[in-house]
Amino acid sequence: MTTEILRKQLAFTLEKTEWPQLGSLYRGKVRDVYVRSDSLLLVSTDRISAFDSVLSTLPFKGDLLNQLSLFWFQHTRELVPNHLLDSPDACVSIVKKAEPFPVEFVVRGFLTGSLWRDYAAGNDPYALELPPGLQKNQRFEKPLLTPSTKAAAGQHDLPLPEKKISSSGLMSAKHLAQAKEAALALFEAGQTLAAQRGLILVDTKYEFGLAQGKLLLIDEMHTPDSSRYWRKESYEASFNQGLPQEMLDKEILRRWLLEEMHYKGDGPPPAIPDSFRIALAHSYLDAFHTLTGKPLPLVAENVYARVEKNLRQKGLL
């Protein structure tokens, strides 16, 4: 049943929006951001990106990313203030304006992904000085911060050693300390809840900004786009046998691109088959259901028309 709904929705995925009445538009890799006089209106589209390139769309991805971020914002709002004000549609959030820091705060609990590839090649772009002899997918004793630059759409994020953030003038030492403390606290909260639901929050990225001089968590939070999730029950056995972990996130797409299509982000991206789009959507939906305890409501429909209708009903259009 779910597969059939996903297949029908392929024709209605939300690729982009055009509502100039909402304000000036900035189009990111995934979100269409409308700048209003007193706030931002964020539309989470169904675009899927990897290696900093937009590749295709996934059915219901925008709804899922926005709703899962709302779930995590609610869960952690007493821990770190966030920018959420309202959500007039499943894939739309109205948020406080903040001056974003040009840094993505990536927190890692395991040696995997690009960090493993760097480590295996003898590179240390974050100046972590990891000891020799570590294994792929090995858990760190304590989570590590591996920041990166925040690149514009179509450009690549670059590793950024922590000590260079303030020295390069990207952030003050005070704000860097606050953001690091917030990122590590949010990651701990995320790992705790995920573990209770049978998942491992492997790594994730956070973005922060300043609003009236105060640090705010912005953008998204703990989604399959911005985070890695593994099945908790199979981690140890897979790690001990050197097998791939059971994933519920965008790393499925990255691995397919690297191993099957030999694509690393350079040159024209390959076409994504509909069958793969549906399979990846299933993984995202599985992660959502497992984390929140509720399935994402699925109705095959024209997302653009639905959002427009809801924005009009709210007096926003």
PDB file of C-alpha atoms in Angstrom:
ATOM      1  CA  MET A   1       0.000   0.000   0.000  1.00  0.00           C
ATOM      2  CA  THR A   2       2.727   2.471   0.977  1.00  0.00           C
ATOM      3  CA  THR A   3       4.751   1.615  -2.122  1.00  0.00           C
ATOM      4  CA  GLU A   4       1.754   2.325  -4.345  1.00  0.00           C
ATOM      5  CA  ILE A   5       1.164   5.713  -2.700  1.00  0.00           C
ATOM      6  CA  LEU A   6       4.848   6.555  -3.122  1.00  0.00           C
ATOM      7  CA  ARG A   7       4.698   5.557  -6.775  1.00  0.00           C
ATOM      8  CA  LYS A   8       1.659   7.766  -7.367  1.00  0.00           C
ATOM      9  CA  GLN A   9       3.307  10.659  -5.558  1.00  0.00           C
ATOM     10  CA  LEU A  10       6.319  10.628  -7.879  1.00  0.00           C
ATOM     11  CA  ALA A  11       4.258  12.729 -10.300  1.00  0.00           C
ATOM     12  CA  PHE A  12       3.403  15.306  -7.612  1.00  0.00           C
ATOM     13  CA  THR A  13       6.689  15.880  -5.781  1.00  0.00           C
ATOM     14  CA  LEU A  14       7.458  19.482  -4.877  1.00  0.00           C
ATOM     15  CA  GLU A  15      10.550  20.545  -6.810  1.00  0.00           C
ATOM     16  CA  LYS A  16      10.354  24.310  -6.291  1.00  0.00           C
ATOM     17  CA  THR A  17       7.973  27.122  -5.402  1.00  0.00           C
ATOM     18  CA  GLU A  18       7.272  30.539  -6.889  1.00  0.00           C
ATOM     19  CA  TRP A  19       5.312  32.834  -4.581  1.00  0.00           C
ATOM     20  CA  PRO A  20       6.813  36.339  -4.826  1.00  0.00           C
ATOM     21  CA  GLN A  21       4.029  37.663  -2.581  1.00  0.00           C
ATOM     22  CA  LEU A  22       5.733  35.908   0.338  1.00  0.00           C
ATOM     23  CA  GLY A  23       8.918  37.963   0.060  1.00  0.00           C
ATOM     24  CA  SER A  24      12.306  37.724  -1.596  1.00  0.00           C
ATOM     25  CA  LEU A  25      13.275  34.147  -2.389  1.00  0.00           C
ATOM     26  CA  TYR A  26      16.505  32.325  -1.674  1.00  0.00           C
ATOM     27  CA  ARG A  27      16.636  28.778  -3.003  1.00  0.00           C
ATOM     28  CA  GLY A  28      18.898  26.422  -1.085  1.00  0.00           C
ATOM     29  CA  LYS A  29      19.693  22.813  -1.873  1.00  0.00           C
ATOM     30  CA  VAL A  30      16.454  21.619  -0.267  1.00  0.00           C
ATOM     31  CA  ARG A  31      14.572  24.632   1.099  1.00  0.00           C
ATOM     32  CA  ASP A  32      12.957  27.604  -0.559  1.00  0.00           C
ATOM     33  CA  VAL A  33      13.409  30.481   1.881  1.00  0.00           C
ATOM     34  CA  TYR A  34      11.151  33.520   1.691  1.00  0.00           C
ATOM     35  CA  VAL A  35      12.428  36.568   3.550  1.00  0.00           C
ATOM     36  CA  ARG A  36       9.574  38.514   5.154  1.00  0.00           C
ATOM     37  CA  SER A  37       9.654  41.744   7.123  1.00  0.00           C
ATOM     38  CA  ASP A  38       9.659  40.078  10.529  1.00  0.00           C
ATOM     39  CA  SER A  39      10.367  36.385   9.847  1.00  0.00           C
ATOM     40  CA  LEU A  40      11.371  33.747   7.330  1.00  0.00           C
ATOM     41  CA  LEU A  41       9.025  31.299   5.660  1.00  0.00           C
ATOM     42  CA  LEU A  42      10.780  28.005   4.937  1.00  0.00           C
ATOM     43  CA  VAL A  43       9.364  25.564   2.417  1.00  0.00           C
ATOM     44  CA  SER A  44      10.934  22.127   2.674  1.00  0.00           C
ATOM     45  CA  THR A  45      10.731  20.848  -0.889  1.00  0.00           C
ATOM     46  CA  ASP A  46      11.083  17.244  -2.010  1.00  0.00           C
ATOM     47  CA  ARG A  47      14.506  17.920  -3.566  1.00  0.00           C
ATOM     48  CA  ILE A  48      17.208  15.398  -2.677  1.00  0.00           C
ATOM     49  CA  SER A  49      20.862  16.418  -2.779  1.00  0.00           C
ATOM     50  CA  ALA A  50      24.183  14.675  -2.313  1.00  0.00           C
ATOM     51  CA  PHE A  51      27.751  15.912  -2.657  1.00  0.00           C
ATOM     52  CA  ASP A  52      26.275  19.422  -2.688  1.00  0.00           C
ATOM     53  CA  SER A  53      24.305  18.797  -5.898  1.00  0.00           C
ATOM     54  CA  VAL A  54      20.531  18.547  -6.273  1.00  0.00           C
ATOM     55  CA  LEU A  55      19.882  15.193  -7.939  1.00  0.00           C
ATOM     56  CA  SER A  56      16.147  14.496  -7.931  1.00  0.00           C
ATOM     57  CA  THR A  57      13.097  14.488  -5.663  1.00  0.00           C
ATOM     58  CA  LEU A  58      11.688  12.004  -3.159  1.00  0.00           C
ATOM     59  CA  PRO A  59       7.957  11.639  -2.544  1.00  0.00           C
ATOM     60  CA  PHE A  60       6.851  13.229   0.764  1.00  0.00           C
ATOM     61  CA  LYS A  61      10.408  14.202   1.660  1.00  0.00           C
ATOM     62  CA  GLY A  62       9.556  17.839   2.345  1.00  0.00           C
ATOM     63  CA  ASP A  63       6.704  16.898   4.671  1.00  0.00           C
ATOM     64  CA  LEU A  64       8.922  14.400   6.450  1.00  0.00           C
ATOM     65  CA  LEU A  65      11.889  16.716   6.955  1.00  0.00           C
ATOM     66  CA  ASN A  66       9.748  19.540   8.261  1.00  0.00           C
ATOM     67  CA  GLN A  67       7.631  17.369  10.550  1.00  0.00           C
ATOM     68  CA  LEU A  68      10.629  15.535  11.972  1.00  0.00           C
ATOM     69  CA  SER A  69      12.410  18.835  12.642  1.00  0.00           C
ATOM     70  CA  LEU A  70       9.284  20.058  14.455  1.00  0.00           C
ATOM     71  CA  PHE A  71       9.360  16.897  16.557  1.00  0.00           C
ATOM     72  CA  TRP A  72      12.990  17.450  17.542  1.00  0.00           C
ATOM     73  CA  PHE A  73      12.543  21.202  18.097  1.00  0.00           C
ATOM     74  CA  GLN A  74       9.743  20.400  20.532  1.00  0.00           C
ATOM     75  CA  HIS A  75      11.816  17.711  22.252  1.00  0.00           C
ATOM     76  CA  THR A  76      14.849  19.945  22.781  1.00  0.00           C
ATOM     77  CA  ARG A  77      13.368  23.442  23.123  1.00  0.00           C
ATOM     78  CA  GLU A  78      14.168  23.602  26.844  1.00  0.00           C
ATOM     79  CA  LEU A  79      17.741  22.584  26.111  1.00  0.00           C
ATOM     80  CA  VAL A  80      18.578  25.027  23.306  1.00  0.00           C
ATOM     81  CA  PRO A  81      16.241  27.754  21.971  1.00  0.00           C
ATOM     82  CA  ASN A  82      15.259  27.296  18.315  1.00  0.00           C
ATOM     83  CA  HIS A  83      13.816  29.548  15.639  1.00  0.00           C
ATOM     84  CA  LEU A  84      10.376  27.928  15.140  1.00  0.00           C
ATOM     85  CA  LEU A  85       7.286  30.172  15.281  1.00  0.00           C
ATOM     86  CA  ASP A  86       4.561  28.332  13.342  1.00  0.00           C
ATOM     87  CA  SER A  87       3.906  25.637  10.735  1.00  0.00           C
ATOM     88  CA  PRO A  88       1.014  26.476   8.368  1.00  0.00           C
ATOM     89  CA  ASP A  89       1.544  23.364   6.226  1.00  0.00           C
ATOM     90  CA  ALA A  90       3.208  19.986   6.667  1.00  0.00           C
ATOM     91  CA  CYS A  91       6.260  21.144   4.715  1.00  0.00           C
ATOM     92  CA  VAL A  92       6.280  24.816   5.761  1.00  0.00           C
ATOM     93  CA  SER A  93       7.694  26.537   8.841  1.00  0.00           C
ATOM     94  CA  ILE A  94       7.660  30.188   9.811  1.00  0.00           C
ATOM     95  CA  VAL A  95      10.739  31.002  11.849  1.00  0.00           C
ATOM     96  CA  LYS A  96      12.461  33.866  13.593  1.00  0.00           C
ATOM     97  CA  LYS A  97      14.988  35.827  11.622  1.00  0.00           C
ATOM     98  CA  ALA A  98      18.524  35.177  12.757  1.00  0.00           C
ATOM     99  CA  GLU A  99      21.953  36.096  11.497  1.00  0.00           C
ATOM    100  CA  PRO A 100      23.353  32.658  10.591  1.00  0.00           C
ATOM    101  CA  PHE A 101      26.935  31.744  11.325  1.00  0.00           C
ATOM    102  CA  PRO A 102      28.785  30.646   8.148  1.00  0.00           C
ATOM    103  CA  VAL A 103      29.702  27.357   9.831  1.00  0.00           C
ATOM    104  CA  GLU A 104      28.008  23.965   9.978  1.00  0.00           C
ATOM    105  CA  PHE A 105      28.529  22.216  13.300  1.00  0.00           C
ATOM    106  CA  VAL A 106      28.926  18.532  12.479  1.00  0.00           C
ATOM    107  CA  VAL A 107      29.021  16.235  15.510  1.00  0.00           C
ATOM    108  CA  ARG A 108      30.224  12.663  15.027  1.00  0.00           C
ATOM    109  CA  GLY A 109      29.904   9.721  17.371  1.00  0.00           C
ATOM    110  CA  PHE A 110      31.531   7.179  15.037  1.00  0.00           C
ATOM    111  CA  LEU A 111      34.383   6.953  12.559  1.00  0.00           C
ATOM    112  CA  THR A 112      32.440   6.665   9.327  1.00  0.00           C
ATOM    113  CA  GLY A 113      31.548   8.463   6.122  1.00  0.00           C
ATOM    114  CA  SER A 114      33.898  11.154   4.853  1.00  0.00           C
ATOM    115  CA  LEU A 115      35.820  11.165   8.145  1.00  0.00           C
ATOM    116  CA  TRP A 116      36.644   7.480   7.694  1.00  0.00           C
ATOM    117  CA  ARG A 117      37.673   8.053   4.087  1.00  0.00           C
ATOM    118  CA  ASP A 118      40.008  10.854   5.200  1.00  0.00           C
ATOM    119  CA  TYR A 119      41.392   8.760   8.067  1.00  0.00           C
ATOM    120  CA  ALA A 120      41.992   5.722   5.841  1.00  0.00           C
ATOM    121  CA  ALA A 121      43.828   7.938   3.352  1.00  0.00           C
ATOM    122  CA  GLY A 122      46.018   9.433   6.064  1.00  0.00           C
ATOM    123  CA  ASN A 123      44.364  12.864   5.929  1.00  0.00           C
ATOM    124  CA  ASP A 124      43.422  14.959   8.952  1.00  0.00           C
ATOM    125  CA  PRO A 125      41.438  17.957   7.615  1.00  0.00           C
ATOM    126  CA  TYR A 126      39.937  18.762  11.025  1.00  0.00           C
ATOM    127  CA  ALA A 127      43.229  18.536  12.949  1.00  0.00           C
ATOM    128  CA  LEU A 128      41.746  15.868  15.239  1.00  0.00           C
ATOM    129  CA  GLU A 129      44.971  13.843  15.585  1.00  0.00           C
ATOM    130  CA  LEU A 130      43.093  10.554  15.826  1.00  0.00           C
ATOM    131  CA  PRO A 131      45.216   7.622  17.034  1.00  0.00           C
ATOM    132  CA  PRO A 132      46.298   4.912  14.574  1.00  0.00           C
ATOM    133  CA  GLY A 133      44.539   1.562  14.406  1.00  0.00           C
ATOM    134  CA  LEU A 134      40.921   2.696  14.486  1.00  0.00           C
ATOM    135  CA  GLN A 135      38.376   0.678  12.508  1.00  0.00           C
ATOM    136  CA  LYS A 136      35.640   1.772  10.145  1.00  0.00           C
ATOM    137  CA  ASN A 137      32.374   2.526  11.999  1.00  0.00           C
ATOM    138  CA  GLN A 138      34.128   2.444  15.381  1.00  0.00           C
ATOM    139  CA  ARG A 139      32.463   4.396  18.169  1.00  0.00           C
ATOM    140  CA  PHE A 140      34.412   7.315  19.639  1.00  0.00           C
ATOM    141  CA  GLU A 141      34.810   7.532  23.402  1.00  0.00           C
ATOM    142  CA  LYS A 142      33.291  11.005  23.185  1.00  0.00           C
ATOM    143  CA  PRO A 143      31.543  12.683  20.238  1.00  0.00           C
ATOM    144  CA  LEU A 144      33.794  14.869  18.118  1.00  0.00           C
ATOM    145  CA  LEU A 145      33.082  18.226  16.533  1.00  0.00           C
ATOM    146  CA  THR A 146      34.111  18.426  12.864  1.00  0.00           C
ATOM    147  CA  PRO A 147      32.898  21.799  11.548  1.00  0.00           C
ATOM    148  CA  SER A 148      32.667  22.748   7.908  1.00  0.00           C
ATOM    149  CA  THR A 149      32.097  25.864   5.879  1.00  0.00           C
ATOM    150  CA  LYS A 150      28.529  26.500   4.792  1.00  0.00           C
ATOM    151  CA  ALA A 151      28.712  26.638   1.023  1.00  0.00           C
ATOM    152  CA  ALA A 152      26.158  28.125  -1.346  1.00  0.00           C
ATOM    153  CA  ALA A 153      24.034  25.803  -3.468  1.00  0.00           C
ATOM    154  CA  GLY A 154      26.161  24.063  -6.079  1.00  0.00           C
ATOM    155  CA  GLN A 155      29.388  24.528  -4.139  1.00  0.00           C
ATOM    156  CA  HIS A 156      31.148  22.143  -1.770  1.00  0.00           C
ATOM    157  CA  ASP A 157      31.290  22.478   2.016  1.00  0.00           C
ATOM    158  CA  LEU A 158      34.902  22.367   3.167  1.00  0.00           C
ATOM    159  CA  PRO A 159      36.395  20.915   6.383  1.00  0.00           C
ATOM    160  CA  LEU A 160      37.161  23.590   8.947  1.00  0.00           C
ATOM    161  CA  PRO A 161      39.394  22.835  11.967  1.00  0.00           C
ATOM    162  CA  GLU A 162      37.784  24.174  15.124  1.00  0.00           C
ATOM    163  CA  LYS A 163      40.756  26.359  16.045  1.00  0.00           C
ATOM    164  CA  LYS A 164      40.515  28.191  12.716  1.00  0.00           C
ATOM    165  CA  ILE A 165      36.885  29.277  13.147  1.00  0.00           C
ATOM    166  CA  SER A 166      37.526  32.201  15.467  1.00  0.00           C
ATOM    167  CA  SER A 167      41.023  32.953  14.147  1.00  0.00           C
ATOM    168  CA  SER A 168      39.602  33.389  10.648  1.00  0.00           C
ATOM    169  CA  GLY A 169      36.911  35.748  11.913  1.00  0.00           C
ATOM    170  CA  LEU A 170      33.962  33.495  11.075  1.00  0.00           C
ATOM    171  CA  MET A 171      32.767  33.520  14.706  1.00  0.00           C
ATOM    172  CA  SER A 172      33.883  35.055  17.946  1.00  0.00           C
ATOM    173  CA  ALA A 173      35.460  32.770  20.528  1.00  0.00           C
ATOM    174  CA  LYS A 174      32.430  33.390  22.774  1.00  0.00           C
ATOM    175  CA  HIS A 175      29.870  32.390  20.175  1.00  0.00           C
ATOM    176  CA  LEU A 176      31.968  29.416  19.076  1.00  0.00           C
ATOM    177  CA  ALA A 177      32.054  28.117  22.649  1.00  0.00           C
ATOM    178  CA  GLN A 178      28.286  28.593  22.987  1.00  0.00           C
ATOM    179  CA  ALA A 179      27.546  26.865  19.699  1.00  0.00           C
ATOM    180  CA  LYS A 180      29.856  23.946  20.464  1.00  0.00           C
ATOM    181  CA  GLU A 181      28.276  23.435  23.884  1.00  0.00           C
ATOM    182  CA  ALA A 182      24.797  23.572  22.327  1.00  0.00           C
ATOM    183  CA  ALA A 183      25.711  21.153  19.525  1.00  0.00           C
ATOM    184  CA  LEU A 184      27.150  18.562  21.908  1.00  0.00           C
ATOM    185  CA  ALA A 185      24.138  18.855  24.236  1.00  0.00           C
ATOM    186  CA  LEU A 186      21.691  18.437  21.354  1.00  0.00           C
ATOM    187  CA  PHE A 187      23.626  15.445  20.044  1.00  0.00           C
ATOM    188  CA  GLU A 188      23.521  13.772  23.449  1.00  0.00           C
ATOM    189  CA  ALA A 189      19.771  14.319  23.640  1.00  0.00           C
ATOM    190  CA  GLY A 190      19.362  12.968  20.125  1.00  0.00           C
ATOM    191  CA  GLN A 191      21.437   9.870  20.811  1.00  0.00           C
ATOM    192  CA  THR A 192      19.493   9.180  23.995  1.00  0.00           C
ATOM    193  CA  LEU A 193      16.068   9.303  22.353  1.00  0.00           C
ATOM    194  CA  ALA A 194      17.227   7.410  19.265  1.00  0.00           C
ATOM    195  CA  ALA A 195      18.664   4.630  21.447  1.00  0.00           C
ATOM    196  CA  GLN A 196      15.334   4.341  23.253  1.00  0.00           C
ATOM    197  CA  ARG A 197      13.695   3.797  19.858  1.00  0.00           C
ATOM    198  CA  GLY A 198      16.192   1.196  18.657  1.00  0.00           C
ATOM    199  CA  LEU A 199      18.352   3.469  16.531  1.00  0.00           C
ATOM    200  CA  ILE A 200      21.818   4.999  16.768  1.00  0.00           C
ATOM    201  CA  LEU A 201      22.249   8.677  15.934  1.00  0.00           C
ATOM    202  CA  VAL A 202      25.665   8.330  14.317  1.00  0.00           C
ATOM    203  CA  ASP A 203      26.399  11.901  13.342  1.00  0.00           C
ATOM    204  CA  THR A 204      24.519  15.050  12.410  1.00  0.00           C
ATOM    205  CA  LYS A 205      24.943  18.711  11.583  1.00  0.00           C
ATOM    206  CA  TYR A 206      23.554  21.761  13.329  1.00  0.00           C
ATOM    207  CA  GLU A 207      23.298  25.351  12.237  1.00  0.00           C
ATOM    208  CA  PHE A 208      23.094  28.310  14.592  1.00  0.00           C
ATOM    209  CA  GLY A 209      22.429  32.000  14.310  1.00  0.00           C
ATOM    210  CA  LEU A 210      22.059  35.109  16.431  1.00  0.00           C
ATOM    211  CA  ALA A 211      18.702  36.762  17.114  1.00  0.00           C
ATOM    212  CA  GLN A 212      18.770  39.822  19.356  1.00  0.00           C
ATOM    213  CA  GLY A 213      22.195  38.746  20.538  1.00  0.00           C
ATOM    214  CA  LYS A 214      21.072  35.261  21.594  1.00  0.00           C
ATOM    215  CA  LEU A 215      22.114  31.931  20.107  1.00  0.00           C
ATOM    216  CA  LEU A 216      19.352  30.105  18.213  1.00  0.00           C
ATOM    217  CA  LEU A 217      19.256  26.657  16.637  1.00  0.00           C
ATOM    218  CA  ILE A 218      18.125  27.147  13.022  1.00  0.00           C
ATOM    219  CA  ASP A 219      17.500  25.176   9.813  1.00  0.00           C
ATOM    220  CA  GLU A 220      16.622  21.503  10.389  1.00  0.00           C
ATOM    221  CA  MET A 221      17.347  18.991  13.126  1.00  0.00           C
ATOM    222  CA  HIS A 222      18.131  15.267  13.253  1.00  0.00           C
ATOM    223  CA  THR A 223      16.541  14.435   9.901  1.00  0.00           C
ATOM    224  CA  PRO A 224      17.695  11.604   7.603  1.00  0.00           C
ATOM    225  CA  ASP A 225      19.046  14.346   5.330  1.00  0.00           C
ATOM    226  CA  SER A 226      21.281  15.916   7.961  1.00  0.00           C
ATOM    227  CA  SER A 227      22.010  12.852  10.110  1.00  0.00           C
ATOM    228  CA  ARG A 228      23.094   9.243   9.933  1.00  0.00           C
ATOM    229  CA  TYR A 229      20.943   6.636  11.646  1.00  0.00           C
ATOM    230  CA  TRP A 230      21.865   2.962  12.135  1.00  0.00           C
ATOM    231  CA  ARG A 231      19.886   0.053  13.541  1.00  0.00           C
ATOM    232  CA  LYS A 232      21.026  -0.360  17.133  1.00  0.00           C
ATOM    233  CA  GLU A 233      20.390  -4.094  17.389  1.00  0.00           C
ATOM    234  CA  SER A 234      22.690  -5.015  14.507  1.00  0.00           C
ATOM    235  CA  TYR A 235      25.520  -2.547  15.143  1.00  0.00           C
ATOM    236  CA  GLU A 236      27.888  -4.737  17.169  1.00  0.00           C
ATOM    237  CA  ALA A 237      27.605  -7.812  14.953  1.00  0.00           C
ATOM    238  CA  SER A 238      28.048  -5.778  11.767  1.00  0.00           C
ATOM    239  CA  PHE A 239      30.999  -3.878  13.226  1.00  0.00           C
ATOM    240  CA  ASN A 240      32.762  -7.030  14.469  1.00  0.00           C
ATOM    241  CA  GLN A 241      32.332  -8.714  11.079  1.00  0.00           C
ATOM    242  CA  GLY A 242      33.318  -5.629   9.096  1.00  0.00           C
ATOM    243  CA  LEU A 243      29.912  -5.503   7.423  1.00  0.00           C
ATOM    244  CA  PRO A 244      27.991  -2.380   6.363  1.00  0.00           C
ATOM    245  CA  GLN A 245      25.601  -0.992   8.957  1.00  0.00           C
ATOM    246  CA  GLU A 246      21.819  -0.996   8.465  1.00  0.00           C
ATOM    247  CA  MET A 247      21.132   2.618   7.495  1.00  0.00           C
ATOM    248  CA  LEU A 248      18.012   4.779   7.446  1.00  0.00           C
ATOM    249  CA  ASP A 249      19.321   7.992   5.943  1.00  0.00           C
ATOM    250  CA  LYS A 250      20.816   9.758   2.928  1.00  0.00           C
ATOM    251  CA  GLU A 251      24.032   7.750   3.199  1.00  0.00           C
ATOM    252  CA  ILE A 252      22.131   5.080   1.231  1.00  0.00           C
ATOM    253  CA  LEU A 253      22.124   7.498  -1.699  1.00  0.00           C
ATOM    254  CA  ARG A 254      25.735   8.558  -1.196  1.00  0.00           C
ATOM    255  CA  ARG A 255      26.884   4.940  -1.148  1.00  0.00           C
ATOM    256  CA  TRP A 256      24.922   4.127  -4.308  1.00  0.00           C
ATOM    257  CA  LEU A 257      26.444   7.139  -6.060  1.00  0.00           C
ATOM    258  CA  LEU A 258      29.978   6.239  -4.979  1.00  0.00           C
ATOM    259  CA  GLU A 259      29.877   2.488  -5.456  1.00  0.00           C
ATOM    260  CA  GLU A 260      27.422   1.994  -8.313  1.00  0.00           C
ATOM    261  CA  MET A 261      27.689   5.223 -10.291  1.00  0.00           C
ATOM    262  CA  HIS A 262      31.268   6.238  -9.358  1.00  0.00           C
ATOM    263  CA  TYR A 263      30.008   9.784  -8.772  1.00  0.00           C
ATOM    264  CA  LYS A 264      31.655  12.031  -6.186  1.00  0.00           C
ATOM    265  CA  GLY A 265      29.999  15.331  -6.977  1.00  0.00           C
ATOM    266  CA  ASP A 266      32.025  16.359 -10.003  1.00  0.00           C
ATOM    267  CA  GLY A 267      30.450  16.663 -13.415  1.00  0.00           C
ATOM    268  CA  PRO A 268      26.819  16.008 -14.407  1.00  0.00           C
ATOM    269  CA  PRO A 269      24.985  13.909 -11.791  1.00  0.00           C
ATOM    270  CA  PRO A 270      23.501  10.562 -12.814  1.00  0.00           C
ATOM    271  CA  ALA A 271      19.764  10.021 -13.196  1.00  0.00           C
ATOM    272  CA  ILE A 272      18.095   8.471 -10.151  1.00  0.00           C
ATOM    273  CA  PRO A 273      15.756   5.589 -11.077  1.00  0.00           C
ATOM    274  CA  ASP A 274      12.195   5.760  -9.745  1.00  0.00           C
ATOM    275  CA  SER A 275      12.678   2.403  -8.027  1.00  0.00           C
ATOM    276  CA  PHE A 276      15.608   3.816  -6.056  1.00  0.00           C
ATOM    277  CA  ARG A 277      13.665   6.971  -5.175  1.00  0.00           C
ATOM    278  CA  ILE A 278      10.848   4.839  -3.770  1.00  0.00           C
ATOM    279  CA  ALA A 279      13.241   2.600  -1.821  1.00  0.00           C
ATOM    280  CA  LEU A 280      15.009   5.601  -0.295  1.00  0.00           C
ATOM    281  CA  ALA A 281      11.657   7.165   0.593  1.00  0.00           C
ATOM    282  CA  HIS A 282      10.760   3.951   2.443  1.00  0.00           C
ATOM    283  CA  SER A 283      13.948   4.288   4.519  1.00  0.00           C
ATOM    284  CA  TYR A 284      13.152   7.895   5.388  1.00  0.00           C
ATOM    285  CA  LEU A 285       9.599   6.942   6.371  1.00  0.00           C
ATOM    286  CA  ASP A 286      10.921   4.092   8.497  1.00  0.00           C
ATOM    287  CA  ALA A 287      13.225   6.489  10.349  1.00  0.00           C
ATOM    288  CA  PHE A 288      10.375   8.940  10.924  1.00  0.00           C
ATOM    289  CA  HIS A 289       8.008   6.276  12.254  1.00  0.00           C
ATOM    290  CA  THR A 290      10.663   4.745  14.506  1.00  0.00           C
ATOM    291  CA  LEU A 291      11.756   8.060  16.011  1.00  0.00           C
ATOM    292  CA  THR A 292       8.352   9.697  16.481  1.00  0.00           C
ATOM    293  CA  GLY A 293       6.295   6.586  17.172  1.00  0.00           C
ATOM    294  CA  LYS A 294       3.811   7.630  14.457  1.00  0.00           C
ATOM    295  CA  PRO A 295       3.743   7.074  10.697  1.00  0.00           C
ATOM    296  CA  LEU A 296       3.893  10.115   8.444  1.00  0.00           C
ATOM    297  CA  PRO A 297       0.432  10.721   6.922  1.00  0.00           C
ATOM    298  CA  LEU A 298       0.607   9.876   3.224  1.00  0.00           C
ATOM    299  CA  VAL A 299      -1.887  11.204   0.686  1.00  0.00           C
ATOM    300  CA  ALA A 300      -0.990  11.224  -2.989  1.00  0.00           C
ATOM    301  CA  GLU A 301      -1.730  14.800  -4.042  1.00  0.00           C
ATOM    302  CA  ASN A 302      -0.350  17.886  -5.728  1.00  0.00           C
ATOM    303  CA  VAL A 303       1.877  19.280  -2.993  1.00  0.00           C
ATOM    304  CA  TYR A 304       2.248  22.693  -4.631  1.00  0.00           C
ATOM    305  CA  ALA A 305      -1.541  23.149  -4.743  1.00  0.00           C
ATOM    306  CA  ARG A 306      -1.958  21.918  -1.168  1.00  0.00           C
ATOM    307  CA  VAL A 307       0.662  24.289   0.210  1.00  0.00           C
ATOM    308  CA  GLU A 308      -0.765  27.214  -1.756  1.00  0.00           C
ATOM    309  CA  LYS A 309      -4.252  26.473  -0.412  1.00  0.00           C
ATOM    310  CA  ASN A 310      -3.027  26.305   3.192  1.00  0.00           C
ATOM    311  CA  LEU A 311      -0.995  29.501   2.863  1.00  0.00           C
ATOM    312  CA  ARG A 312      -4.074  31.294   1.489  1.00  0.00           C
ATOM    313  CA  GLN A 313      -6.217  30.021   4.340  1.00  0.00           C
ATOM    314  CA  LYS A 314      -3.647  31.448   6.775  1.00  0.00           C
ATOM    315  CA  GLY A 315      -3.708  34.790   4.987  1.00  0.00           C
ATOM    316  CA  LEU A 316      -0.109  34.444   3.889  1.00  0.00           C
ATOM    317  CA  LEU A 317      -0.899  34.580   0.155  1.00  0.00           C
TER     318      LEU A 317
END
